[in-house]
Short mmCIF file of C-alpha atoms in Angstrom, two decimals:
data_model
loop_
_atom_site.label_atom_id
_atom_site.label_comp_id
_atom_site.label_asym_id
_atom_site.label_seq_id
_atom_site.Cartn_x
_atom_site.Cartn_y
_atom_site.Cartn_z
CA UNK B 1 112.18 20.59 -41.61
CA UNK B 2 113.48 17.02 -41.65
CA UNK B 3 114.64 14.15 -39.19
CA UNK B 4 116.12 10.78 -40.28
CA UNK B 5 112.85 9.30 -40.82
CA UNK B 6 110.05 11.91 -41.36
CA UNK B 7 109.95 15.50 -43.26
CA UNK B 8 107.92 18.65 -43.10
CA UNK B 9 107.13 21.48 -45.06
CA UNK B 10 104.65 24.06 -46.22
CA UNK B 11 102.37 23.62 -48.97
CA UNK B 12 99.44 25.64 -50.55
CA UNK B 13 97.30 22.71 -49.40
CA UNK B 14 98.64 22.93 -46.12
CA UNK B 15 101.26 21.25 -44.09
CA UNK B 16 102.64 18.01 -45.54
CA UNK B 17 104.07 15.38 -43.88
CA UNK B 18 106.13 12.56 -45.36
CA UNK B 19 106.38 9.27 -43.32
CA UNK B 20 109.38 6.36 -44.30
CA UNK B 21 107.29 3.41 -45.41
CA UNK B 22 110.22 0.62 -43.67
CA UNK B 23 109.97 2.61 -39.92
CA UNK B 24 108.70 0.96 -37.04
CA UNK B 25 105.31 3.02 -35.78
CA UNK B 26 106.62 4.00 -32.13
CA UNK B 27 109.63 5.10 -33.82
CA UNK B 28 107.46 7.67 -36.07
CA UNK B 29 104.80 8.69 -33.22
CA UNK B 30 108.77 9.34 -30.99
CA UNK B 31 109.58 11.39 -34.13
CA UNK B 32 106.54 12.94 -34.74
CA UNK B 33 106.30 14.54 -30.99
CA UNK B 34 110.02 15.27 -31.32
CA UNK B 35 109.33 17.18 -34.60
CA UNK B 36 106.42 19.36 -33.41
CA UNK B 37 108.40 20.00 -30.18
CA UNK B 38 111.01 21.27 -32.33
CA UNK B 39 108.66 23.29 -34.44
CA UNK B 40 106.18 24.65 -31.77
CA UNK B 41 105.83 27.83 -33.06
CA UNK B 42 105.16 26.74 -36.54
CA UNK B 43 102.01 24.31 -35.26
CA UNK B 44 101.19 26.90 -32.64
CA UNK B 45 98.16 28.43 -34.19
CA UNK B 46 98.35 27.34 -37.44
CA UNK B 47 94.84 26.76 -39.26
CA UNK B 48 95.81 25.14 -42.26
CA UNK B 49 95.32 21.17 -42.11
CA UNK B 50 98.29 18.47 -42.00
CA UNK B 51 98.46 16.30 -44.73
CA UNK B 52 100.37 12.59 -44.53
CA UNK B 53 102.39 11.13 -47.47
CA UNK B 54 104.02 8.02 -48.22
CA UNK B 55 103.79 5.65 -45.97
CA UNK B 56 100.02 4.04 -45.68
CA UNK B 57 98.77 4.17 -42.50
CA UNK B 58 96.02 1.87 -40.73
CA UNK B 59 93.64 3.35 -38.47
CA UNK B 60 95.12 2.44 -35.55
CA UNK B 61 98.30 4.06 -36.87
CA UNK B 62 95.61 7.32 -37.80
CA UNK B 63 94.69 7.22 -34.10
CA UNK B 64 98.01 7.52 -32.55
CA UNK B 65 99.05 10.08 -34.28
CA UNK B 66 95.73 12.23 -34.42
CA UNK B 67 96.30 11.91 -30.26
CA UNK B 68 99.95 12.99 -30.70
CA UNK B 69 99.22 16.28 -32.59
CA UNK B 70 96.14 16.98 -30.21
CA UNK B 71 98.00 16.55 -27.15
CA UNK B 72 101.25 18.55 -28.71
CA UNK B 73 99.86 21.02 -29.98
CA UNK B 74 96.44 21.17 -30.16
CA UNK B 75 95.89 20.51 -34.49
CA UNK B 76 93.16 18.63 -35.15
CA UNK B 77 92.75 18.79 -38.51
CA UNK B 78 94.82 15.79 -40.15
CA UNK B 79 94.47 14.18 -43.39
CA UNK B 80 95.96 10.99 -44.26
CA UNK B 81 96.32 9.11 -47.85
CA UNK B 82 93.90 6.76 -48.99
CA UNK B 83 96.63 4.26 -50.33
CA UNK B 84 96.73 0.89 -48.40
CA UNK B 85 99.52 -0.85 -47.62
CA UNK B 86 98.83 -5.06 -48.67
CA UNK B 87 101.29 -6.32 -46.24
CA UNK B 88 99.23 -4.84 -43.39
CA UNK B 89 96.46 -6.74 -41.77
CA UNK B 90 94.18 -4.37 -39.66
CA UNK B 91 90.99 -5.61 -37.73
CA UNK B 92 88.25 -3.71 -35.81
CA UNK B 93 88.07 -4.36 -31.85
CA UNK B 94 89.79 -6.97 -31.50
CA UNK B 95 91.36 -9.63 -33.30
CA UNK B 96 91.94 -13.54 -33.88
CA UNK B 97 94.21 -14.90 -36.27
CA UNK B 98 95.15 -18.87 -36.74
CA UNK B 99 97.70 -18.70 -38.48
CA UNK B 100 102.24 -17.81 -38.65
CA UNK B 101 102.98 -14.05 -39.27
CA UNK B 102 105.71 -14.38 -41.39
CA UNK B 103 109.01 -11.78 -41.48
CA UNK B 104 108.39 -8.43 -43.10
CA UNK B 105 104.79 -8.29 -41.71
CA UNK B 106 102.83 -5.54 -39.67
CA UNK B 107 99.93 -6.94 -37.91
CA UNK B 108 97.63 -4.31 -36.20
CA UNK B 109 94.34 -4.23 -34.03
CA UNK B 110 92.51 -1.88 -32.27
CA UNK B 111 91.65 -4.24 -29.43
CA UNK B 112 93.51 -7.31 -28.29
CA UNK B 113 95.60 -9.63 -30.51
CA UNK B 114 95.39 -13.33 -29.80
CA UNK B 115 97.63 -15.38 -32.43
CA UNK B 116 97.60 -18.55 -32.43
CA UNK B 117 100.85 -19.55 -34.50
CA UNK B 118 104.46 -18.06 -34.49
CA UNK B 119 105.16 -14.40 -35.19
CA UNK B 120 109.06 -14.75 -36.94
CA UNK B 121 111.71 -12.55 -36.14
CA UNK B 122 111.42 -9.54 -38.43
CA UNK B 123 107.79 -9.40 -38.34
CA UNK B 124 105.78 -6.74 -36.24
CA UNK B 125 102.69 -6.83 -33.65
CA UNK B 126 100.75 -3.96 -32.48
CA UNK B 127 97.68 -3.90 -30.68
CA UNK B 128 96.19 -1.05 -28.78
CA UNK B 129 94.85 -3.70 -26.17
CA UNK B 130 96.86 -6.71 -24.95
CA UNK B 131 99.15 -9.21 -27.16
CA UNK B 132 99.02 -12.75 -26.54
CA UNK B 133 100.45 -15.40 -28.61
CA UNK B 134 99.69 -19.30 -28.36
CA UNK B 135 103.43 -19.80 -29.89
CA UNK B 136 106.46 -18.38 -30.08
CA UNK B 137 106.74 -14.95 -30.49
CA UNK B 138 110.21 -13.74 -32.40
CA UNK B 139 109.31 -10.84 -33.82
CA UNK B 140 108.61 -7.30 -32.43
CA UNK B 141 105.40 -6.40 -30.17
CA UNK B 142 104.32 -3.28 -29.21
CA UNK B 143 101.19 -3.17 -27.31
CA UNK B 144 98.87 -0.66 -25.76
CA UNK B 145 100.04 1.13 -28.68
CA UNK B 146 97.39 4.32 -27.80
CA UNK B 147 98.95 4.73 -24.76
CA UNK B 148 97.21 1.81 -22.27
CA UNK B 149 99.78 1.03 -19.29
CA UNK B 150 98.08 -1.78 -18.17
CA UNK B 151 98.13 -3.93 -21.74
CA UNK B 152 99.99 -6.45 -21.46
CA UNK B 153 102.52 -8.84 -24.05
CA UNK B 154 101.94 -12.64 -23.48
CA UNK B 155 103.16 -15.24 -25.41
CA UNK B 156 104.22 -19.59 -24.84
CA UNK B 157 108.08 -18.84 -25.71
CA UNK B 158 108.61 -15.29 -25.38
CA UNK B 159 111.67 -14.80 -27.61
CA UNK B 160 111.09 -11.33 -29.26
CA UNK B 161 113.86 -8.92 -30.49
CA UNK B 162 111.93 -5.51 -28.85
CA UNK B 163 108.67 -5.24 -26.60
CA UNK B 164 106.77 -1.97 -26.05
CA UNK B 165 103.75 -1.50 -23.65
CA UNK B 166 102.14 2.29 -24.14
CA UNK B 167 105.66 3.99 -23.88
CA UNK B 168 107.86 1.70 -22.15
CA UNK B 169 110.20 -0.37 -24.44
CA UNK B 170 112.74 -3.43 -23.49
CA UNK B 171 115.16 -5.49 -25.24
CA UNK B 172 115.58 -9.17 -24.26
CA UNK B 173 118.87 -10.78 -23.84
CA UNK B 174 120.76 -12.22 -27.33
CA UNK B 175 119.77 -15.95 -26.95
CA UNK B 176 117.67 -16.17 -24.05
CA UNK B 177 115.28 -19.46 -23.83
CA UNK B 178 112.13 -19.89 -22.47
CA UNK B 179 110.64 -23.21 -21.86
CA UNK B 180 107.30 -21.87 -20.45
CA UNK B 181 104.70 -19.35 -20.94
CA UNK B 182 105.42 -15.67 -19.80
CA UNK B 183 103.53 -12.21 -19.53
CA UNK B 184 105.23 -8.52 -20.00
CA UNK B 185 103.97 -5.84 -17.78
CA UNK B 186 104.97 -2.21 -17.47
CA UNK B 187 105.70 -1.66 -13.83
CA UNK B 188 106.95 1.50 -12.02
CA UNK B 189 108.33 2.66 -15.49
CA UNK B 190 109.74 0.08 -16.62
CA UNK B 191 109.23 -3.33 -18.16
CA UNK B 192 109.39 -6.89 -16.11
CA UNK B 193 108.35 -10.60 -16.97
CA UNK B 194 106.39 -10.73 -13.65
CA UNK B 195 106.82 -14.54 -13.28
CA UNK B 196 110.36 -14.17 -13.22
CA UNK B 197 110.29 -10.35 -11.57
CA UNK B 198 113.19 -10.11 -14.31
CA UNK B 199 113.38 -6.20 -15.14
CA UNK B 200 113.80 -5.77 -19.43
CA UNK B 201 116.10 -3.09 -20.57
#
């Protein structure tokens, strides 16, 4: 059983998942539900454990999809690889970095993220909490990423390429300019800059 991005099948060790190392994480928790929707009546009862592959995983990656496969269908039994990914900074509760996140790079937390610095297009934030960056934020941000509505994305120039709050993603306009701090909300399903009231699709 396979989608674009993630494949399934049975082993004697039990069921093993393998995870694309260059996916962005709400696209593999979206695929992950899809797959055991899909597949209910292979999860439905099953005993054996679910085993991850590939991709390394930080624990606040662990928790989201431990919450996925509880809430789907009830496994609880997951097992992830020990193999750490260098390019992925994780921090417990939450977390304070002085410094630019540079393209290519996944920045997690399991609390808020403050940055102070730039996060370039083509790098990655994800905090379970809120997201605020003193800077300009280019790259992607995906906050509340366990499923908190009311987290919030913050940042000086707001110039990302995709935002997600819990599960409520927007897309900013090509080449739209900020000259003054702004804060992302999820709002009656749906994303707005509530300075502006400007609703992000």
């Amino acid at each position: 059983m396979m989608s674009e991005n993630i494949s399934l099948k049975s082993t004697q060790d039990g069921l093993a998942v393998r995870i694309r190392e260059d996916v962005p994480f709400y696209a593999v928790l979206a695929e992950i539900s899809a797959l055991i929707k899909r597949n209910a009546a292979f999860f439905a009862g099953s005993e054996r454990p679910v085993v991850f592959l590939g991709r390394s995983l930080s624990l606040i990656e662990k928790k989201g999809i431990s919450r996925v496969f509880r809430e789907e269908c009830g496994l609880t039994d997951l097992r992830f690889s020990s193999v750490f990914d260098e390019k992925k900074t994780v921090k417990k509760e939450n977390t304070l970095l002085v410094e630019n996140i540079r393209s290519g790079r996944r920045v997690t937390s399991d609390g808020d993220l403050v940055l102070i610095g730039n996060a370039e297009e083509g790098s990655e934030l994800i905090a379970a909490g809120n997201i605020i960056v003193l800077g300009k934020l280019s790259g992607n941000a995906y906050a509340g990423s366990l499923g908190n509505e009311k987290a919030c994305i913050a940042a000086q120039f707001l110039q990302p390429k995709k935002l997600r709050i819990a599960n409520f993603v927007g897309v900013l306009p090509e080449g739209r300019e900020t000259l003054q701090a702004e804060a992302v909300f999820a709002e009656e399903e749906r994303l707005v800059i509530r300075k502006a009231g400007i609703p992000v699709f």
